Amino acid sequence: MTNALNKTIGVGTDEAAWFLYHPDDLAHRAEDPSGWCYSDFAVSKEFAAGRLIGVGTGSDGSFRVRFTNQGLTEREHTYVACSKAFRLHIQHDRLYLDGGYQLPSAEVDDPDYDADGWLDLPNGAYRAIVSALAWYDEPGATDNDGTATEQALTSYVVEFQSVANLEDVTPPTDFPWLDPSRPTIAYYPQPQEISQPLIAGEYRLLERPEVLFPGISLSLPLAELEYRQLEEMLEDINTMWEVVISSALEAQSIGTFFKFSSMSSSGYPTESFKIGGIGLQLVQLRQTFDRNGFLWANVESYEPPFFAADSNAIAQLQQRFADYAAQDTGYQQRIPHYSFYAERIAALTNPRQLGWFVANALDLTVDRQQALLALSDRDLIQQLIQLLEP
């Protein structure tokens, strides 16, 4: 790299993160959900290939990023809060700095690139070191109103170093959070890692003609009465946003403990209601009853019998599902972002989680789904292999 680089670009963030990439290099993500970059199994591939730099900022806002190939200045070195190295393989002589608005996904139909967001850089392999600066700690960085002064350092510096081989650079395996206000690197929690021990007791019960497998995030349609009942229940600020979902109401039936994080209603084109959240764990119904017009259940945690799954069987199931996902048009129509879903399954290592994600993707009767919940890891994997037999 011969020409000196010293360019500063401002970026506003949409989701407390900024990204550096060329759109053509991420065109294969155009059908993926907007949050694909926060899933380790997906973003680690882009980091490894040098197609993306992604940095969590800790909060939304406007940030200035300085790009250089001459190293950090003495002032910048003094205020480095944390740094992270990325692989970067430039193939188009330029990159785009984005606050998350144009990153390729199914939600970005017609990207609108800011002309000032482009950075010219020669093609080649680079080590890109991103440093977050605690710029506000420098005397004179802010005025009496707390506004950055003209001489203030930037929030970030990205240093480009040419390398002979990308393999010489160790890429991140998680989406890193380089917050200028924090002296350490943090990582975004992955949805499949979120868990919460169930406190056995009484919970609002929703009966559904299908099984909800734990670990699956979804939007659940509600009848208007159910929606209004939940609204009424949540008027008590001490009420947790938790329900139990089950396809059967008899004692000893197995259901799912569901943590919902959103409620929404729409009047167009017809009135509809839904909640969004994630299934956390299996529960067993001890008793169901009516309380003030609401259906409730007394539940306890449920653990299937333990028989470990064979690693060869796990690999066989993943291969059969990959073949199924690539060929079955019913699956492709039924599962949103079906390629991304299959990519997730290929990366799963926990046999029970793998089994539940595969089962969720298959077109099974409720009775068959319910039977799968009670199986050990070993039997669950074997049963699904048989169901996917060509």
Short mmCIF file of C-alpha atoms in Angstrom, two decimals:
data_model
loop_
_atom_site.label_atom_id
_atom_site.label_comp_id
_atom_site.label_asym_id
_atom_site.label_seq_id
_atom_site.Cartn_x
_atom_site.Cartn_y
_atom_site.Cartn_z
CA MET A 1 0.00 0.00 0.00
CA THR A 2 1.85 3.10 -1.23
CA ASN A 3 -0.54 6.06 -1.06
CA ALA A 4 -1.16 7.48 2.39
CA LEU A 5 -4.74 7.15 3.57
CA ASN A 6 -6.31 9.57 6.02
CA LYS A 7 -10.06 9.90 5.62
CA THR A 8 -12.82 10.45 8.17
CA ILE A 9 -16.44 9.46 7.47
CA GLY A 10 -19.45 10.05 9.69
CA VAL A 11 -21.99 7.27 10.18
CA GLY A 12 -25.35 7.15 11.92
CA THR A 13 -26.40 3.77 13.29
CA ASP A 14 -29.74 2.02 12.92
CA GLU A 15 -29.11 -0.80 15.38
CA ALA A 16 -26.14 0.27 17.53
CA ALA A 17 -23.64 -1.05 15.01
CA TRP A 18 -21.76 -0.04 11.89
CA PHE A 19 -20.50 -2.12 9.00
CA LEU A 20 -17.82 -1.87 6.31
CA TYR A 21 -18.29 -3.96 3.16
CA HIS A 22 -18.95 -3.96 -0.56
CA PRO A 23 -22.59 -4.80 -1.39
CA ASP A 24 -21.63 -7.24 -4.17
CA ASP A 25 -19.65 -9.35 -1.69
CA LEU A 26 -22.76 -9.88 0.46
CA ALA A 27 -25.30 -10.37 -2.33
CA HIS A 28 -25.82 -13.97 -1.16
CA ARG A 29 -27.40 -12.55 2.04
CA ALA A 30 -30.15 -10.74 0.12
CA GLU A 31 -32.82 -13.28 1.18
CA ASP A 32 -31.70 -13.59 4.80
CA PRO A 33 -33.45 -11.90 7.76
CA SER A 34 -32.23 -8.44 8.69
CA GLY A 35 -30.50 -9.67 11.85
CA TRP A 36 -28.40 -12.35 10.14
CA CYS A 37 -25.20 -10.51 11.05
CA TYR A 38 -25.80 -11.16 14.76
CA SER A 39 -25.92 -14.93 14.35
CA ASP A 40 -22.47 -16.40 14.94
CA PHE A 41 -22.92 -19.22 12.44
CA ALA A 42 -23.57 -16.69 9.65
CA VAL A 43 -21.40 -13.69 10.46
CA SER A 44 -18.35 -15.84 11.29
CA LYS A 45 -18.31 -17.01 7.65
CA GLU A 46 -18.26 -13.43 6.39
CA PHE A 47 -15.54 -12.48 8.87
CA ALA A 48 -13.47 -15.54 7.86
CA ALA A 49 -13.78 -14.71 4.15
CA GLY A 50 -12.88 -11.06 4.70
CA ARG A 51 -16.16 -9.82 3.28
CA LEU A 52 -17.34 -7.81 6.28
CA ILE A 53 -16.25 -5.67 9.19
CA GLY A 54 -18.98 -5.28 11.80
CA VAL A 55 -18.75 -3.36 15.07
CA GLY A 56 -21.31 -2.94 17.84
CA THR A 57 -21.25 0.58 19.27
CA GLY A 58 -23.21 0.04 22.48
CA SER A 59 -25.92 2.51 21.54
CA ASP A 60 -27.41 4.24 18.53
CA GLY A 61 -26.00 7.59 17.52
CA SER A 62 -23.67 9.37 15.14
CA PHE A 63 -20.03 8.31 15.05
CA ARG A 64 -16.96 9.50 13.21
CA VAL A 65 -14.61 6.83 11.85
CA ARG A 66 -11.09 7.63 10.66
CA PHE A 67 -9.48 5.34 8.10
CA THR A 68 -5.70 5.14 7.79
CA ASN A 69 -2.85 2.99 6.54
CA GLN A 70 -0.23 4.89 8.54
CA GLY A 71 -1.03 3.63 12.03
CA LEU A 72 -2.60 5.44 14.96
CA THR A 73 -1.38 8.82 16.11
CA GLU A 74 0.12 9.28 19.57
CA ARG A 75 -3.10 10.96 20.73
CA GLU A 76 -5.20 8.06 19.45
CA HIS A 77 -2.97 5.45 21.10
CA THR A 78 -3.45 7.25 24.41
CA TYR A 79 -7.23 6.89 24.31
CA VAL A 80 -7.73 3.41 22.82
CA ALA A 81 -10.51 1.69 24.79
CA CYS A 82 -10.46 -1.63 22.91
CA SER A 83 -9.46 -3.01 19.51
CA LYS A 84 -10.25 -5.92 17.23
CA ALA A 85 -8.55 -7.23 14.09
CA PHE A 86 -10.55 -8.31 11.04
CA ARG A 87 -9.71 -9.99 7.76
CA LEU A 88 -10.49 -7.87 4.72
CA HIS A 89 -10.43 -9.06 1.11
CA ILE A 90 -11.07 -6.08 -1.17
CA GLN A 91 -12.15 -6.95 -4.72
CA HIS A 92 -13.90 -3.79 -5.97
CA ASP A 93 -11.40 -1.02 -5.10
CA ARG A 94 -13.79 0.46 -2.57
CA LEU A 95 -15.94 -0.25 0.49
CA TYR A 96 -19.10 1.25 1.96
CA LEU A 97 -19.48 2.44 5.55
CA ASP A 98 -23.03 1.68 6.68
CA GLY A 99 -24.93 2.18 9.91
CA GLY A 100 -27.05 -0.91 9.23
CA TYR A 101 -29.52 0.70 6.83
CA GLN A 102 -28.29 -0.88 3.57
CA LEU A 103 -26.71 -4.16 4.72
CA PRO A 104 -28.02 -6.81 2.28
CA SER A 105 -31.04 -8.70 3.63
CA ALA A 106 -34.60 -9.55 2.67
CA GLU A 107 -35.75 -6.27 4.22
CA VAL A 108 -33.53 -4.11 1.98
CA ASP A 109 -35.30 -4.01 -1.39
CA ASP A 110 -33.89 -0.83 -2.89
CA PRO A 111 -30.65 0.24 -1.19
CA ASP A 112 -29.90 3.96 -1.14
CA TYR A 113 -26.16 4.44 -0.79
CA ASP A 114 -24.83 7.75 0.50
CA ALA A 115 -22.16 9.06 -1.86
CA ASP A 116 -20.11 10.20 1.14
CA GLY A 117 -20.11 6.70 2.62
CA TRP A 118 -17.71 5.17 0.11
CA LEU A 119 -14.04 4.55 0.89
CA ASP A 120 -11.55 3.97 -1.95
CA LEU A 121 -8.98 1.29 -1.20
CA PRO A 122 -6.86 -0.84 -3.59
CA ASN A 123 -7.82 -4.47 -4.10
CA GLY A 124 -5.94 -6.95 -1.97
CA ALA A 125 -5.72 -8.73 1.36
CA TYR A 126 -5.61 -6.68 4.55
CA ARG A 127 -5.56 -6.84 8.30
CA ALA A 128 -8.04 -4.19 9.43
CA ILE A 129 -7.62 -3.18 13.06
CA VAL A 130 -10.64 -1.37 14.49
CA SER A 131 -9.93 0.68 17.62
CA ALA A 132 -12.61 2.33 19.73
CA LEU A 133 -11.38 5.57 21.29
CA ALA A 134 -12.47 7.03 24.62
CA TRP A 135 -12.21 10.38 22.86
CA TYR A 136 -14.32 12.24 25.42
CA ASP A 137 -11.68 11.62 28.12
CA GLU A 138 -9.20 13.91 26.39
CA PRO A 139 -9.15 17.43 27.85
CA GLY A 140 -10.88 19.86 25.51
CA ALA A 141 -12.78 17.14 23.64
CA THR A 142 -16.16 18.58 24.63
CA ASP A 143 -17.50 22.06 25.29
CA ASN A 144 -19.56 23.18 28.27
CA ASP A 145 -22.68 21.63 26.72
CA GLY A 146 -20.99 18.24 26.29
CA THR A 147 -20.79 18.64 22.50
CA ALA A 148 -17.67 17.40 20.70
CA THR A 149 -15.28 20.19 19.76
CA GLU A 150 -13.56 20.50 16.38
CA GLN A 151 -10.30 19.10 17.74
CA ALA A 152 -11.93 16.03 19.33
CA LEU A 153 -10.70 12.62 18.26
CA THR A 154 -12.96 10.33 16.26
CA SER A 155 -14.93 7.55 17.95
CA TYR A 156 -13.15 4.87 15.91
CA VAL A 157 -9.97 4.40 13.90
CA VAL A 158 -9.63 1.66 11.28
CA GLU A 159 -6.04 0.86 10.34
CA PHE A 160 -5.40 -1.13 7.14
CA GLN A 161 -2.28 -3.29 6.91
CA SER A 162 -1.50 -5.23 3.72
CA VAL A 163 -0.89 -8.95 4.28
CA ALA A 164 0.34 -11.70 1.99
CA ASN A 165 -2.29 -14.14 3.18
CA LEU A 166 -5.62 -13.65 4.95
CA GLU A 167 -4.87 -16.80 6.95
CA ASP A 168 -2.30 -14.74 8.84
CA VAL A 169 -5.17 -12.80 10.42
CA THR A 170 -7.35 -14.41 13.09
CA PRO A 171 -10.93 -13.24 12.45
CA PRO A 172 -13.65 -12.76 15.08
CA THR A 173 -16.04 -15.66 15.53
CA ASP A 174 -18.71 -13.50 17.19
CA PHE A 175 -20.09 -10.06 16.40
CA PRO A 176 -17.86 -7.81 18.56
CA TRP A 177 -19.08 -4.84 20.54
CA LEU A 178 -16.39 -2.16 20.58
CA ASP A 179 -17.96 0.52 22.73
CA PRO A 180 -15.80 3.64 23.20
CA SER A 181 -17.15 3.88 26.76
CA ARG A 182 -16.05 0.35 27.71
CA PRO A 183 -12.43 -0.86 28.09
CA THR A 184 -13.21 -4.45 27.08
CA ILE A 185 -14.75 -6.21 24.09
CA ALA A 186 -18.23 -7.65 24.57
CA TYR A 187 -20.31 -9.86 22.31
CA TYR A 188 -23.98 -9.94 21.40
CA PRO A 189 -25.80 -12.90 23.00
CA GLN A 190 -27.11 -15.39 20.49
CA PRO A 191 -30.86 -16.15 20.58
CA GLN A 192 -30.29 -19.89 20.85
CA GLU A 193 -28.18 -19.32 23.98
CA ILE A 194 -30.88 -17.40 25.83
CA SER A 195 -32.31 -19.59 28.56
CA GLN A 196 -34.20 -19.01 31.76
CA PRO A 197 -34.92 -21.58 34.47
CA LEU A 198 -38.63 -22.15 34.84
CA ILE A 199 -40.12 -21.37 38.21
CA ALA A 200 -42.70 -24.13 38.64
CA GLY A 201 -46.12 -22.69 39.28
CA GLU A 202 -49.12 -21.13 37.57
CA TYR A 203 -48.99 -19.51 34.13
CA ARG A 204 -51.44 -18.22 31.54
CA LEU A 205 -52.13 -21.06 29.08
CA LEU A 206 -52.67 -20.74 25.33
CA GLU A 207 -54.00 -23.80 23.52
CA ARG A 208 -52.68 -24.21 19.98
CA PRO A 209 -53.26 -26.97 17.39
CA GLU A 210 -49.52 -27.37 16.88
CA VAL A 211 -46.39 -27.93 18.91
CA LEU A 212 -44.00 -25.08 19.66
CA PHE A 213 -40.45 -26.43 19.91
CA PRO A 214 -38.10 -24.64 22.34
CA GLY A 215 -35.47 -22.39 20.80
CA ILE A 216 -37.72 -21.27 17.96
CA SER A 217 -38.46 -17.55 17.66
CA LEU A 218 -41.81 -16.76 16.09
CA SER A 219 -44.85 -14.53 15.88
CA LEU A 220 -47.90 -16.27 17.28
CA PRO A 221 -51.35 -15.27 15.95
CA LEU A 222 -53.95 -14.60 18.64
CA ALA A 223 -57.70 -14.40 18.73
CA GLU A 224 -58.91 -10.95 19.71
CA LEU A 225 -60.19 -12.24 23.06
CA GLU A 226 -56.78 -13.76 23.87
CA TYR A 227 -55.06 -10.52 22.93
CA ARG A 228 -57.38 -8.43 25.12
CA GLN A 229 -56.96 -10.86 28.01
CA LEU A 230 -53.18 -10.60 27.81
CA GLU A 231 -53.44 -6.81 27.67
CA GLU A 232 -55.56 -6.87 30.80
CA MET A 233 -53.17 -9.26 32.52
CA LEU A 234 -50.18 -7.03 31.74
CA GLU A 235 -51.81 -4.00 33.33
CA ASP A 236 -50.25 -5.35 36.52
CA ILE A 237 -46.65 -4.11 36.20
CA ASN A 238 -45.43 -7.12 38.18
CA THR A 239 -46.74 -9.56 35.58
CA MET A 240 -44.02 -11.31 33.56
CA TRP A 241 -44.40 -11.62 29.79
CA GLU A 242 -44.57 -15.41 29.96
CA VAL A 243 -47.18 -17.96 28.93
CA VAL A 244 -47.40 -21.71 28.44
CA ILE A 245 -48.38 -23.01 25.01
CA SER A 246 -49.74 -26.52 24.58
CA SER A 247 -51.64 -28.52 21.98
CA ALA A 248 -53.39 -30.53 24.72
CA LEU A 249 -54.98 -29.56 28.02
CA GLU A 250 -54.97 -32.89 29.86
CA ALA A 251 -52.82 -33.33 32.97
CA GLN A 252 -49.32 -34.68 32.15
CA SER A 253 -49.42 -33.14 28.65
CA ILE A 254 -46.18 -31.56 27.48
CA GLY A 255 -46.17 -27.89 26.52
CA THR A 256 -43.68 -25.08 25.99
CA PHE A 257 -42.76 -22.19 28.25
CA PHE A 258 -42.91 -19.14 25.93
CA LYS A 259 -41.30 -15.77 26.64
CA PHE A 260 -42.91 -13.06 24.54
CA SER A 261 -41.32 -9.67 23.99
CA SER A 262 -43.86 -7.92 21.76
CA MET A 263 -47.61 -7.58 21.23
CA SER A 264 -49.11 -6.02 18.13
CA SER A 265 -52.42 -5.53 16.36
CA SER A 266 -53.26 -4.46 12.84
CA GLY A 267 -56.49 -3.37 11.16
CA TYR A 268 -55.30 -3.81 7.58
CA PRO A 269 -56.33 -5.61 5.45
CA THR A 270 -58.27 -7.37 8.22
CA GLU A 271 -57.95 -7.04 11.97
CA SER A 272 -55.25 -9.32 13.35
CA PHE A 273 -53.40 -9.79 16.62
CA LYS A 274 -50.12 -11.49 17.53
CA ILE A 275 -47.32 -11.80 20.05
CA GLY A 276 -43.67 -12.36 19.25
CA GLY A 277 -41.14 -14.26 21.32
CA ILE A 278 -39.22 -17.49 21.79
CA GLY A 279 -39.93 -20.91 23.30
CA LEU A 280 -37.61 -21.43 26.24
CA GLN A 281 -38.17 -24.95 27.57
CA LEU A 282 -40.55 -27.88 27.87
CA VAL A 283 -43.04 -28.06 30.71
CA GLN A 284 -45.51 -30.66 31.92
CA LEU A 285 -49.04 -29.63 32.80
CA ARG A 286 -50.06 -30.67 36.31
CA GLN A 287 -53.50 -29.08 36.14
CA THR A 288 -55.47 -26.62 33.99
CA PHE A 289 -58.16 -24.30 35.33
CA ASP A 290 -60.14 -21.13 34.71
CA ARG A 291 -59.23 -17.95 36.54
CA ASN A 292 -61.36 -14.86 35.91
CA GLY A 293 -62.17 -16.05 32.42
CA PHE A 294 -58.52 -16.84 31.60
CA LEU A 295 -57.18 -20.36 30.97
CA TRP A 296 -54.32 -21.14 33.35
CA ALA A 297 -52.06 -24.11 34.03
CA ASN A 298 -50.00 -25.30 36.95
CA VAL A 299 -46.77 -26.60 35.40
CA GLU A 300 -43.35 -27.99 36.19
CA SER A 301 -40.21 -28.43 34.10
CA TYR A 302 -40.08 -31.49 31.86
CA GLU A 303 -36.90 -33.31 30.89
CA PRO A 304 -37.03 -36.19 28.38
CA PRO A 305 -35.11 -39.37 29.28
CA PHE A 306 -31.38 -39.05 28.67
CA PHE A 307 -29.71 -41.27 26.10
CA ALA A 308 -26.91 -39.50 24.24
CA ALA A 309 -27.05 -39.18 20.47
CA ASP A 310 -24.24 -40.65 18.38
CA SER A 311 -22.09 -38.07 16.57
CA ASN A 312 -22.38 -40.02 13.31
CA ALA A 313 -26.17 -39.95 13.59
CA ILE A 314 -26.07 -36.19 14.16
CA ALA A 315 -23.98 -35.70 11.02
CA GLN A 316 -26.32 -37.99 9.07
CA LEU A 317 -29.36 -35.98 10.15
CA GLN A 318 -27.72 -32.71 9.18
CA GLN A 319 -26.85 -34.05 5.74
CA ARG A 320 -30.34 -35.43 5.17
CA PHE A 321 -31.87 -32.14 6.18
CA ALA A 322 -29.52 -30.21 3.87
CA ASP A 323 -30.63 -32.40 0.96
CA TYR A 324 -34.27 -31.98 1.96
CA ALA A 325 -34.01 -28.20 2.30
CA ALA A 326 -32.38 -27.85 -1.11
CA GLN A 327 -35.05 -29.88 -2.91
CA ASP A 328 -38.38 -29.71 -1.08
CA THR A 329 -40.48 -26.84 -2.39
CA GLY A 330 -43.01 -27.29 0.40
CA TYR A 331 -40.30 -26.58 2.98
CA GLN A 332 -39.11 -23.57 1.00
CA GLN A 333 -42.61 -22.12 0.95
CA ARG A 334 -43.37 -22.97 4.58
CA ILE A 335 -40.23 -21.69 6.33
CA PRO A 336 -39.35 -17.98 6.13
CA HIS A 337 -35.75 -17.35 5.01
CA TYR A 338 -35.40 -21.07 4.34
CA SER A 339 -31.75 -20.95 3.22
CA PHE A 340 -30.74 -19.14 6.40
CA TYR A 341 -32.75 -21.64 8.46
CA ALA A 342 -30.90 -24.53 6.80
CA GLU A 343 -27.59 -22.76 7.41
CA ARG A 344 -28.43 -22.53 11.10
CA ILE A 345 -29.25 -26.25 11.28
CA ALA A 346 -25.95 -27.14 9.61
CA ALA A 347 -24.13 -25.24 12.38
CA LEU A 348 -25.98 -26.65 15.41
CA THR A 349 -24.00 -28.94 17.70
CA ASN A 350 -26.50 -29.53 20.51
CA PRO A 351 -28.43 -32.69 19.49
CA ARG A 352 -31.70 -31.72 21.17
CA GLN A 353 -31.65 -28.24 19.69
CA LEU A 354 -30.82 -29.74 16.31
CA GLY A 355 -33.72 -32.16 16.62
CA TRP A 356 -36.19 -29.45 17.55
CA PHE A 357 -35.15 -27.16 14.70
CA VAL A 358 -35.43 -30.01 12.20
CA ALA A 359 -38.79 -31.12 13.59
CA ASN A 360 -40.10 -27.56 13.40
CA ALA A 361 -39.25 -27.44 9.69
CA LEU A 362 -41.05 -30.66 8.75
CA ASP A 363 -44.71 -30.92 7.81
CA LEU A 364 -45.80 -33.23 10.63
CA THR A 365 -49.12 -33.93 12.31
CA VAL A 366 -49.64 -32.58 15.81
CA ASP A 367 -49.61 -36.10 17.23
CA ARG A 368 -46.25 -36.81 15.58
CA GLN A 369 -44.84 -33.51 16.85
CA GLN A 370 -46.10 -34.21 20.36
CA ALA A 371 -44.52 -37.66 20.36
CA LEU A 372 -41.12 -36.19 19.44
CA LEU A 373 -41.10 -34.00 22.56
CA ALA A 374 -40.89 -37.01 24.88
CA LEU A 375 -37.96 -38.71 23.12
CA SER A 376 -34.36 -38.88 24.30
CA ASP A 377 -31.69 -37.18 22.19
CA ARG A 378 -30.72 -40.53 20.68
CA ASP A 379 -34.25 -41.52 19.74
CA LEU A 380 -35.17 -38.03 18.54
CA ILE A 381 -32.26 -37.94 16.09
CA GLN A 382 -32.96 -41.47 14.84
CA GLN A 383 -36.66 -40.77 14.39
CA LEU A 384 -35.95 -37.65 12.33
CA ILE A 385 -33.42 -39.50 10.18
CA GLN A 386 -36.16 -42.00 9.35
CA LEU A 387 -38.66 -39.24 8.59
CA LEU A 388 -36.19 -37.69 6.14
CA GLU A 389 -35.34 -40.95 4.43
CA PRO A 390 -35.46 -40.41 0.63
#
